Amino acid sequence: MTQFQFVMRSGPTPGVTFPLDGDQLTIGRDSTNPVAINDAEVSRKHARLMFQGGKYVLEDLGSTNGTFVNGQRLAGPVVLKPGDVISLGEQIVLMYDAIASDPGATVAVSRKAVQPPPVARTSIEYAPPPAAAPAYSAPPPAAKKSNMVPIIIAVGTLLFICVCAGFFWWVDATYRWCVFFPFLSGC
């Protein structure tokens, strides 16, 4: 049996693990979300996870800052694969992980390790991220594109002014004012 989880790589609580359990989970800033991330970049209801065919499908819920999988902004539902990097906005980065477990496996435990059942707790404790998890490096910022339109307009305007000045200089130098402009007085 495979269980899935998110591990926060960057954001308000790096290293926190979010176990994914259920057919439909929401991710967002609101504390009622199964995956609640209290950060201004995260919308109240930012994204939704749906369990279909043994896999989770991630879908953005019209969030302000966007949901990204491996650097690509979501335009529709995407099937997640273990190792995928999910970004909520620019600062929140989660690693999607699969944990294989065998419910029929026998576990050997020494008698000293057996303890009474834990007392019910009101808060969720999160395990640190696994040591073998791959390191995440943020995607490089998009290269800024220079806008050539103002430069083209400026060069075109300068060229037009030069052509007009040259034309009027030629008309004046060759005494052709009356040829080109017969409506002038004195022609």
JSON list of C-alpha atoms in Angstrom, two decimals, residues 6-186:
[
{"chain": "A", "resi": 6, "resn": "PHE", "atom": "CA", "xyz": [3.82, 16.75, 0.98]},
{"chain": "A", "resi": 7, "resn": "VAL", "atom": "CA", "xyz": [7.07, 17.93, 2.56]},
{"chain": "A", "resi": 8, "resn": "MET", "atom": "CA", "xyz": [7.50, 21.70, 2.80]},
{"chain": "A", "resi": 9, "resn": "ARG", "atom": "CA", "xyz": [10.87, 22.69, 1.30]},
{"chain": "A", "resi": 10, "resn": "SER", "atom": "CA", "xyz": [10.44, 26.45, 1.66]},
{"chain": "A", "resi": 11, "resn": "GLY", "atom": "CA", "xyz": [7.77, 28.55, 3.27]},
{"chain": "A", "resi": 12, "resn": "PRO", "atom": "CA", "xyz": [6.64, 29.37, 6.81]},
{"chain": "A", "resi": 13, "resn": "THR", "atom": "CA", "xyz": [7.47, 25.88, 8.23]},
{"chain": "A", "resi": 14, "resn": "PRO", "atom": "CA", "xyz": [10.26, 24.14, 6.23]},
{"chain": "A", "resi": 15, "resn": "GLY", "atom": "CA", "xyz": [10.49, 20.40, 6.94]},
{"chain": "A", "resi": 16, "resn": "VAL", "atom": "CA", "xyz": [6.84, 20.01, 7.94]},
{"chain": "A", "resi": 17, "resn": "THR", "atom": "CA", "xyz": [5.20, 16.90, 6.49]},
{"chain": "A", "resi": 18, "resn": "PHE", "atom": "CA", "xyz": [1.56, 16.91, 5.37]},
{"chain": "A", "resi": 19, "resn": "PRO", "atom": "CA", "xyz": [0.22, 13.32, 5.13]},
{"chain": "A", "resi": 20, "resn": "LEU", "atom": "CA", "xyz": [-2.32, 13.05, 2.30]},
{"chain": "A", "resi": 21, "resn": "ASP", "atom": "CA", "xyz": [-5.28, 10.91, 3.26]},
{"chain": "A", "resi": 22, "resn": "GLY", "atom": "CA", "xyz": [-8.65, 11.15, 1.56]},
{"chain": "A", "resi": 23, "resn": "ASP", "atom": "CA", "xyz": [-10.35, 11.22, -1.82]},
{"chain": "A", "resi": 24, "resn": "GLN", "atom": "CA", "xyz": [-10.52, 15.01, -1.97]},
{"chain": "A", "resi": 25, "resn": "LEU", "atom": "CA", "xyz": [-8.31, 17.47, -0.09]},
{"chain": "A", "resi": 26, "resn": "THR", "atom": "CA", "xyz": [-7.97, 21.23, -0.32]},
{"chain": "A", "resi": 27, "resn": "ILE", "atom": "CA", "xyz": [-4.81, 23.26, 0.12]},
{"chain": "A", "resi": 28, "resn": "GLY", "atom": "CA", "xyz": [-5.04, 26.81, 1.38]},
{"chain": "A", "resi": 29, "resn": "ARG", "atom": "CA", "xyz": [-4.47, 29.45, 4.01]},
{"chain": "A", "resi": 30, "resn": "ASP", "atom": "CA", "xyz": [-7.77, 28.75, 5.79]},
{"chain": "A", "resi": 31, "resn": "SER", "atom": "CA", "xyz": [-7.28, 26.49, 8.84]},
{"chain": "A", "resi": 32, "resn": "THR", "atom": "CA", "xyz": [-10.20, 24.26, 7.75]},
{"chain": "A", "resi": 33, "resn": "ASN", "atom": "CA", "xyz": [-8.13, 22.93, 4.81]},
{"chain": "A", "resi": 34, "resn": "PRO", "atom": "CA", "xyz": [-6.56, 19.47, 5.33]},
{"chain": "A", "resi": 35, "resn": "VAL", "atom": "CA", "xyz": [-3.31, 21.03, 4.04]},
{"chain": "A", "resi": 36, "resn": "ALA", "atom": "CA", "xyz": [-3.32, 24.43, 5.77]},
{"chain": "A", "resi": 37, "resn": "ILE", "atom": "CA", "xyz": [-0.42, 26.78, 5.04]},
{"chain": "A", "resi": 38, "resn": "ASN", "atom": "CA", "xyz": [-0.64, 30.09, 6.86]},
{"chain": "A", "resi": 39, "resn": "ASP", "atom": "CA", "xyz": [1.09, 32.44, 4.42]},
{"chain": "A", "resi": 40, "resn": "ALA", "atom": "CA", "xyz": [-0.09, 35.56, 2.58]},
{"chain": "A", "resi": 41, "resn": "GLU", "atom": "CA", "xyz": [0.91, 34.08, -0.82]},
{"chain": "A", "resi": 42, "resn": "VAL", "atom": "CA", "xyz": [-1.54, 31.22, -0.35]},
{"chain": "A", "resi": 43, "resn": "SER", "atom": "CA", "xyz": [-5.23, 31.81, -1.13]},
{"chain": "A", "resi": 44, "resn": "ARG", "atom": "CA", "xyz": [-7.86, 30.69, 1.39]},
{"chain": "A", "resi": 45, "resn": "LYS", "atom": "CA", "xyz": [-8.82, 27.83, -0.97]},
{"chain": "A", "resi": 46, "resn": "HIS", "atom": "CA", "xyz": [-5.74, 27.67, -3.22]},
{"chain": "A", "resi": 47, "resn": "ALA", "atom": "CA", "xyz": [-5.80, 24.20, -4.81]},
{"chain": "A", "resi": 48, "resn": "ARG", "atom": "CA", "xyz": [-7.54, 20.82, -4.67]},
{"chain": "A", "resi": 49, "resn": "LEU", "atom": "CA", "xyz": [-6.17, 17.27, -4.61]},
{"chain": "A", "resi": 50, "resn": "MET", "atom": "CA", "xyz": [-8.39, 14.44, -5.87]},
{"chain": "A", "resi": 51, "resn": "PHE", "atom": "CA", "xyz": [-7.45, 10.78, -5.47]},
{"chain": "A", "resi": 52, "resn": "GLN", "atom": "CA", "xyz": [-8.22, 8.98, -8.75]},
{"chain": "A", "resi": 53, "resn": "GLY", "atom": "CA", "xyz": [-6.96, 5.59, -9.90]},
{"chain": "A", "resi": 54, "resn": "GLY", "atom": "CA", "xyz": [-4.40, 5.30, -7.13]},
{"chain": "A", "resi": 55, "resn": "LYS", "atom": "CA", "xyz": [-2.91, 8.73, -7.89]},
{"chain": "A", "resi": 56, "resn": "TYR", "atom": "CA", "xyz": [-3.48, 12.27, -6.73]},
{"chain": "A", "resi": 57, "resn": "VAL", "atom": "CA", "xyz": [-4.58, 14.89, -9.27]},
{"chain": "A", "resi": 58, "resn": "LEU", "atom": "CA", "xyz": [-3.79, 18.54, -8.44]},
{"chain": "A", "resi": 59, "resn": "GLU", "atom": "CA", "xyz": [-5.98, 21.41, -9.63]},
{"chain": "A", "resi": 60, "resn": "ASP", "atom": "CA", "xyz": [-5.70, 25.16, -9.00]},
{"chain": "A", "resi": 61, "resn": "LEU", "atom": "CA", "xyz": [-8.89, 26.74, -7.61]},
{"chain": "A", "resi": 62, "resn": "GLY", "atom": "CA", "xyz": [-8.41, 30.16, -9.21]},
{"chain": "A", "resi": 63, "resn": "SER", "atom": "CA", "xyz": [-5.74, 31.23, -6.73]},
{"chain": "A", "resi": 64, "resn": "THR", "atom": "CA", "xyz": [-4.30, 34.73, -6.93]},
{"chain": "A", "resi": 65, "resn": "ASN", "atom": "CA", "xyz": [-0.62, 33.72, -7.06]},
{"chain": "A", "resi": 66, "resn": "GLY", "atom": "CA", "xyz": [-0.99, 30.47, -9.01]},
{"chain": "A", "resi": 67, "resn": "THR", "atom": "CA", "xyz": [-0.11, 26.81, -8.49]},
{"chain": "A", "resi": 68, "resn": "PHE", "atom": "CA", "xyz": [2.95, 25.38, -10.25]},
{"chain": "A", "resi": 69, "resn": "VAL", "atom": "CA", "xyz": [4.15, 21.81, -10.80]},
{"chain": "A", "resi": 70, "resn": "ASN", "atom": "CA", "xyz": [7.86, 21.55, -11.62]},
{"chain": "A", "resi": 71, "resn": "GLY", "atom": "CA", "xyz": [7.93, 25.24, -12.56]},
{"chain": "A", "resi": 72, "resn": "GLN", "atom": "CA", "xyz": [4.92, 25.11, -14.93]},
{"chain": "A", "resi": 73, "resn": "ARG", "atom": "CA", "xyz": [1.79, 27.07, -13.96]},
{"chain": "A", "resi": 74, "resn": "LEU", "atom": "CA", "xyz": [-1.31, 24.86, -13.86]},
{"chain": "A", "resi": 75, "resn": "ALA", "atom": "CA", "xyz": [-3.85, 25.51, -16.58]},
{"chain": "A", "resi": 76, "resn": "GLY", "atom": "CA", "xyz": [-5.89, 22.41, -15.68]},
{"chain": "A", "resi": 77, "resn": "PRO", "atom": "CA", "xyz": [-5.73, 19.27, -13.53]},
{"chain": "A", "resi": 78, "resn": "VAL", "atom": "CA", "xyz": [-2.33, 17.49, -13.39]},
{"chain": "A", "resi": 79, "resn": "VAL", "atom": "CA", "xyz": [-1.54, 13.94, -12.18]},
{"chain": "A", "resi": 80, "resn": "LEU", "atom": "CA", "xyz": [1.22, 14.12, -9.57]},
{"chain": "A", "resi": 81, "resn": "LYS", "atom": "CA", "xyz": [4.25, 11.83, -9.60]},
{"chain": "A", "resi": 82, "resn": "PRO", "atom": "CA", "xyz": [6.57, 11.21, -6.62]},
{"chain": "A", "resi": 83, "resn": "GLY", "atom": "CA", "xyz": [9.35, 13.79, -6.70]},
{"chain": "A", "resi": 84, "resn": "ASP", "atom": "CA", "xyz": [7.19, 16.53, -8.26]},
{"chain": "A", "resi": 85, "resn": "VAL", "atom": "CA", "xyz": [7.83, 20.02, -6.90]},
{"chain": "A", "resi": 86, "resn": "ILE", "atom": "CA", "xyz": [4.65, 21.98, -6.17]},
{"chain": "A", "resi": 87, "resn": "SER", "atom": "CA", "xyz": [4.91, 25.75, -5.73]},
{"chain": "A", "resi": 88, "resn": "LEU", "atom": "CA", "xyz": [2.14, 27.93, -4.37]},
{"chain": "A", "resi": 89, "resn": "GLY", "atom": "CA", "xyz": [3.04, 31.41, -5.54]},
{"chain": "A", "resi": 90, "resn": "GLU", "atom": "CA", "xyz": [6.77, 32.17, -5.53]},
{"chain": "A", "resi": 91, "resn": "GLN", "atom": "CA", "xyz": [7.84, 31.33, -1.96]},
{"chain": "A", "resi": 92, "resn": "ILE", "atom": "CA", "xyz": [5.92, 28.19, -0.90]},
{"chain": "A", "resi": 93, "resn": "VAL", "atom": "CA", "xyz": [7.54, 24.98, -2.20]},
{"chain": "A", "resi": 94, "resn": "LEU", "atom": "CA", "xyz": [6.25, 21.47, -1.43]},
{"chain": "A", "resi": 95, "resn": "MET", "atom": "CA", "xyz": [7.78, 18.13, -2.47]},
{"chain": "A", "resi": 96, "resn": "TYR", "atom": "CA", "xyz": [5.27, 15.40, -3.37]},
{"chain": "A", "resi": 97, "resn": "ASP", "atom": "CA", "xyz": [6.40, 12.04, -1.96]},
{"chain": "A", "resi": 98, "resn": "ALA", "atom": "CA", "xyz": [5.17, 8.44, -1.95]},
{"chain": "A", "resi": 99, "resn": "ILE", "atom": "CA", "xyz": [5.82, 6.14, 1.00]},
{"chain": "A", "resi": 100, "resn": "ALA", "atom": "CA", "xyz": [5.45, 2.42, 0.33]},
{"chain": "A", "resi": 101, "resn": "SER", "atom": "CA", "xyz": [4.25, 0.33, 3.24]},
{"chain": "A", "resi": 102, "resn": "ASP", "atom": "CA", "xyz": [3.20, -3.31, 3.56]},
{"chain": "A", "resi": 103, "resn": "PRO", "atom": "CA", "xyz": [0.27, -3.73, 6.00]},
{"chain": "A", "resi": 104, "resn": "GLY", "atom": "CA", "xyz": [0.95, -7.49, 6.22]},
{"chain": "A", "resi": 105, "resn": "ALA", "atom": "CA", "xyz": [4.60, -7.09, 7.14]},
{"chain": "A", "resi": 106, "resn": "THR", "atom": "CA", "xyz": [5.81, -8.45, 10.46]},
{"chain": "A", "resi": 107, "resn": "VAL", "atom": "CA", "xyz": [7.62, -5.94, 12.61]},
{"chain": "A", "resi": 108, "resn": "ALA", "atom": "CA", "xyz": [10.09, -7.19, 15.23]},
{"chain": "A", "resi": 109, "resn": "VAL", "atom": "CA", "xyz": [10.11, -5.10, 18.39]},
{"chain": "A", "resi": 110, "resn": "SER", "atom": "CA", "xyz": [12.01, -5.69, 21.63]},
{"chain": "A", "resi": 111, "resn": "ARG", "atom": "CA", "xyz": [9.94, -5.85, 24.82]},
{"chain": "A", "resi": 112, "resn": "LYS", "atom": "CA", "xyz": [11.64, -2.70, 26.07]},
{"chain": "A", "resi": 113, "resn": "ALA", "atom": "CA", "xyz": [10.40, -0.80, 23.01]},
{"chain": "A", "resi": 114, "resn": "VAL", "atom": "CA", "xyz": [6.74, -1.72, 23.63]},
{"chain": "A", "resi": 115, "resn": "GLN", "atom": "CA", "xyz": [4.99, 1.13, 25.39]},
{"chain": "A", "resi": 116, "resn": "PRO", "atom": "CA", "xyz": [1.39, 1.74, 26.41]},
{"chain": "A", "resi": 117, "resn": "PRO", "atom": "CA", "xyz": [-0.84, 3.32, 23.78]},
{"chain": "A", "resi": 118, "resn": "PRO", "atom": "CA", "xyz": [-0.32, 7.07, 23.45]},
{"chain": "A", "resi": 119, "resn": "VAL", "atom": "CA", "xyz": [-2.74, 9.48, 25.08]},
{"chain": "A", "resi": 120, "resn": "ALA", "atom": "CA", "xyz": [-4.98, 11.30, 22.58]},
{"chain": "A", "resi": 121, "resn": "ARG", "atom": "CA", "xyz": [-3.45, 14.59, 21.55]},
{"chain": "A", "resi": 122, "resn": "THR", "atom": "CA", "xyz": [-5.14, 17.67, 20.22]},
{"chain": "A", "resi": 123, "resn": "SER", "atom": "CA", "xyz": [-2.32, 18.77, 17.93]},
{"chain": "A", "resi": 124, "resn": "ILE", "atom": "CA", "xyz": [-0.73, 17.04, 14.98]},
{"chain": "A", "resi": 125, "resn": "GLU", "atom": "CA", "xyz": [2.97, 16.26, 15.26]},
{"chain": "A", "resi": 126, "resn": "TYR", "atom": "CA", "xyz": [4.97, 16.31, 12.07]},
{"chain": "A", "resi": 127, "resn": "ALA", "atom": "CA", "xyz": [8.01, 14.18, 11.37]},
{"chain": "A", "resi": 128, "resn": "PRO", "atom": "CA", "xyz": [11.14, 15.79, 9.93]},
{"chain": "A", "resi": 129, "resn": "PRO", "atom": "CA", "xyz": [11.69, 15.25, 6.23]},
{"chain": "A", "resi": 130, "resn": "PRO", "atom": "CA", "xyz": [13.33, 11.95, 5.22]},
{"chain": "A", "resi": 131, "resn": "ALA", "atom": "CA", "xyz": [17.12, 12.15, 4.88]},
{"chain": "A", "resi": 132, "resn": "ALA", "atom": "CA", "xyz": [17.07, 10.72, 1.35]},
{"chain": "A", "resi": 133, "resn": "ALA", "atom": "CA", "xyz": [14.77, 13.41, -0.03]},
{"chain": "A", "resi": 134, "resn": "PRO", "atom": "CA", "xyz": [16.30, 15.19, -3.05]},
{"chain": "A", "resi": 135, "resn": "ALA", "atom": "CA", "xyz": [17.40, 18.77, -2.53]},
{"chain": "A", "resi": 136, "resn": "TYR", "atom": "CA", "xyz": [15.24, 21.43, -4.13]},
{"chain": "A", "resi": 137, "resn": "SER", "atom": "CA", "xyz": [16.66, 24.35, -5.97]},
{"chain": "A", "resi": 138, "resn": "ALA", "atom": "CA", "xyz": [14.31, 27.18, -6.83]},
{"chain": "A", "resi": 139, "resn": "PRO", "atom": "CA", "xyz": [13.66, 27.72, -10.53]},
{"chain": "A", "resi": 140, "resn": "PRO", "atom": "CA", "xyz": [15.72, 30.60, -11.92]},
{"chain": "A", "resi": 141, "resn": "PRO", "atom": "CA", "xyz": [13.83, 33.86, -12.23]},
{"chain": "A", "resi": 142, "resn": "ALA", "atom": "CA", "xyz": [12.47, 34.49, -15.70]},
{"chain": "A", "resi": 143, "resn": "ALA", "atom": "CA", "xyz": [14.78, 36.60, -17.85]},
{"chain": "A", "resi": 144, "resn": "LYS", "atom": "CA", "xyz": [13.44, 40.10, -18.33]},
{"chain": "A", "resi": 145, "resn": "LYS", "atom": "CA", "xyz": [12.52, 40.84, -21.92]},
{"chain": "A", "resi": 146, "resn": "SER", "atom": "CA", "xyz": [13.39, 44.26, -23.26]},
{"chain": "A", "resi": 147, "resn": "ASN", "atom": "CA", "xyz": [10.57, 46.07, -24.99]},
{"chain": "A", "resi": 148, "resn": "MET", "atom": "CA", "xyz": [11.75, 47.10, -28.47]},
{"chain": "A", "resi": 149, "resn": "VAL", "atom": "CA", "xyz": [8.58, 49.02, -29.44]},
{"chain": "A", "resi": 150, "resn": "PRO", "atom": "CA", "xyz": [9.66, 52.41, -27.98]},
{"chain": "A", "resi": 151, "resn": "ILE", "atom": "CA", "xyz": [13.08, 52.08, -29.61]},
{"chain": "A", "resi": 152, "resn": "ILE", "atom": "CA", "xyz": [11.56, 51.29, -33.00]},
{"chain": "A", "resi": 153, "resn": "ILE", "atom": "CA", "xyz": [9.14, 54.23, -32.71]},
{"chain": "A", "resi": 154, "resn": "ALA", "atom": "CA", "xyz": [11.99, 56.61, -31.75]},
{"chain": "A", "resi": 155, "resn": "VAL", "atom": "CA", "xyz": [14.20, 55.47, -34.66]},
{"chain": "A", "resi": 156, "resn": "GLY", "atom": "CA", "xyz": [11.27, 55.70, -37.10]},
{"chain": "A", "resi": 157, "resn": "THR", "atom": "CA", "xyz": [10.39, 59.22, -35.92]},
{"chain": "A", "resi": 158, "resn": "LEU", "atom": "CA", "xyz": [14.01, 60.36, -36.22]},
{"chain": "A", "resi": 159, "resn": "LEU", "atom": "CA", "xyz": [14.24, 58.88, -39.72]},
{"chain": "A", "resi": 160, "resn": "PHE", "atom": "CA", "xyz": [10.99, 60.63, -40.77]},
{"chain": "A", "resi": 161, "resn": "ILE", "atom": "CA", "xyz": [12.28, 63.99, -39.48]},
{"chain": "A", "resi": 162, "resn": "CYS", "atom": "CA", "xyz": [15.58, 63.54, -41.36]},
{"chain": "A", "resi": 163, "resn": "VAL", "atom": "CA", "xyz": [13.78, 62.67, -44.62]},
{"chain": "A", "resi": 164, "resn": "CYS", "atom": "CA", "xyz": [11.50, 65.72, -44.28]},
{"chain": "A", "resi": 165, "resn": "ALA", "atom": "CA", "xyz": [14.44, 68.03, -43.49]},
{"chain": "A", "resi": 166, "resn": "GLY", "atom": "CA", "xyz": [16.38, 66.64, -46.46]},
{"chain": "A", "resi": 167, "resn": "PHE", "atom": "CA", "xyz": [13.41, 67.13, -48.76]},
{"chain": "A", "resi": 168, "resn": "PHE", "atom": "CA", "xyz": [12.92, 70.77, -47.72]},
{"chain": "A", "resi": 169, "resn": "TRP", "atom": "CA", "xyz": [16.66, 71.46, -48.02]},
{"chain": "A", "resi": 170, "resn": "TRP", "atom": "CA", "xyz": [16.64, 70.05, -51.58]},
{"chain": "A", "resi": 171, "resn": "VAL", "atom": "CA", "xyz": [13.51, 72.09, -52.52]},
{"chain": "A", "resi": 172, "resn": "ASP", "atom": "CA", "xyz": [15.16, 75.27, -51.20]},
{"chain": "A", "resi": 173, "resn": "ALA", "atom": "CA", "xyz": [18.56, 74.54, -52.79]},
{"chain": "A", "resi": 174, "resn": "THR", "atom": "CA", "xyz": [17.04, 73.88, -56.25]},
{"chain": "A", "resi": 175, "resn": "TYR", "atom": "CA", "xyz": [14.50, 76.76, -56.11]},
{"chain": "A", "resi": 176, "resn": "ARG", "atom": "CA", "xyz": [11.51, 74.46, -56.58]},
{"chain": "A", "resi": 177, "resn": "TRP", "atom": "CA", "xyz": [9.16, 75.96, -54.01]},
{"chain": "A", "resi": 178, "resn": "CYS", "atom": "CA", "xyz": [6.60, 76.92, -56.66]},
{"chain": "A", "resi": 179, "resn": "VAL", "atom": "CA", "xyz": [6.78, 73.46, -58.28]},
{"chain": "A", "resi": 180, "resn": "PHE", "atom": "CA", "xyz": [5.90, 71.60, -55.08]},
{"chain": "A", "resi": 181, "resn": "PHE", "atom": "CA", "xyz": [3.92, 74.30, -53.32]},
{"chain": "A", "resi": 182, "resn": "PRO", "atom": "CA", "xyz": [2.04, 76.36, -56.01]},
{"chain": "A", "resi": 183, "resn": "PHE", "atom": "CA", "xyz": [-0.36, 77.72, -53.42]},
{"chain": "A", "resi": 184, "resn": "LEU", "atom": "CA", "xyz": [2.39, 79.82, -51.83]},
{"chain": "A", "resi": 185, "resn": "SER", "atom": "CA", "xyz": [2.19, 83.56, -52.43]},
{"chain": "A", "resi": 186, "resn": "GLY", "atom": "CA", "xyz": [4.65, 84.81, -54.99]}
]
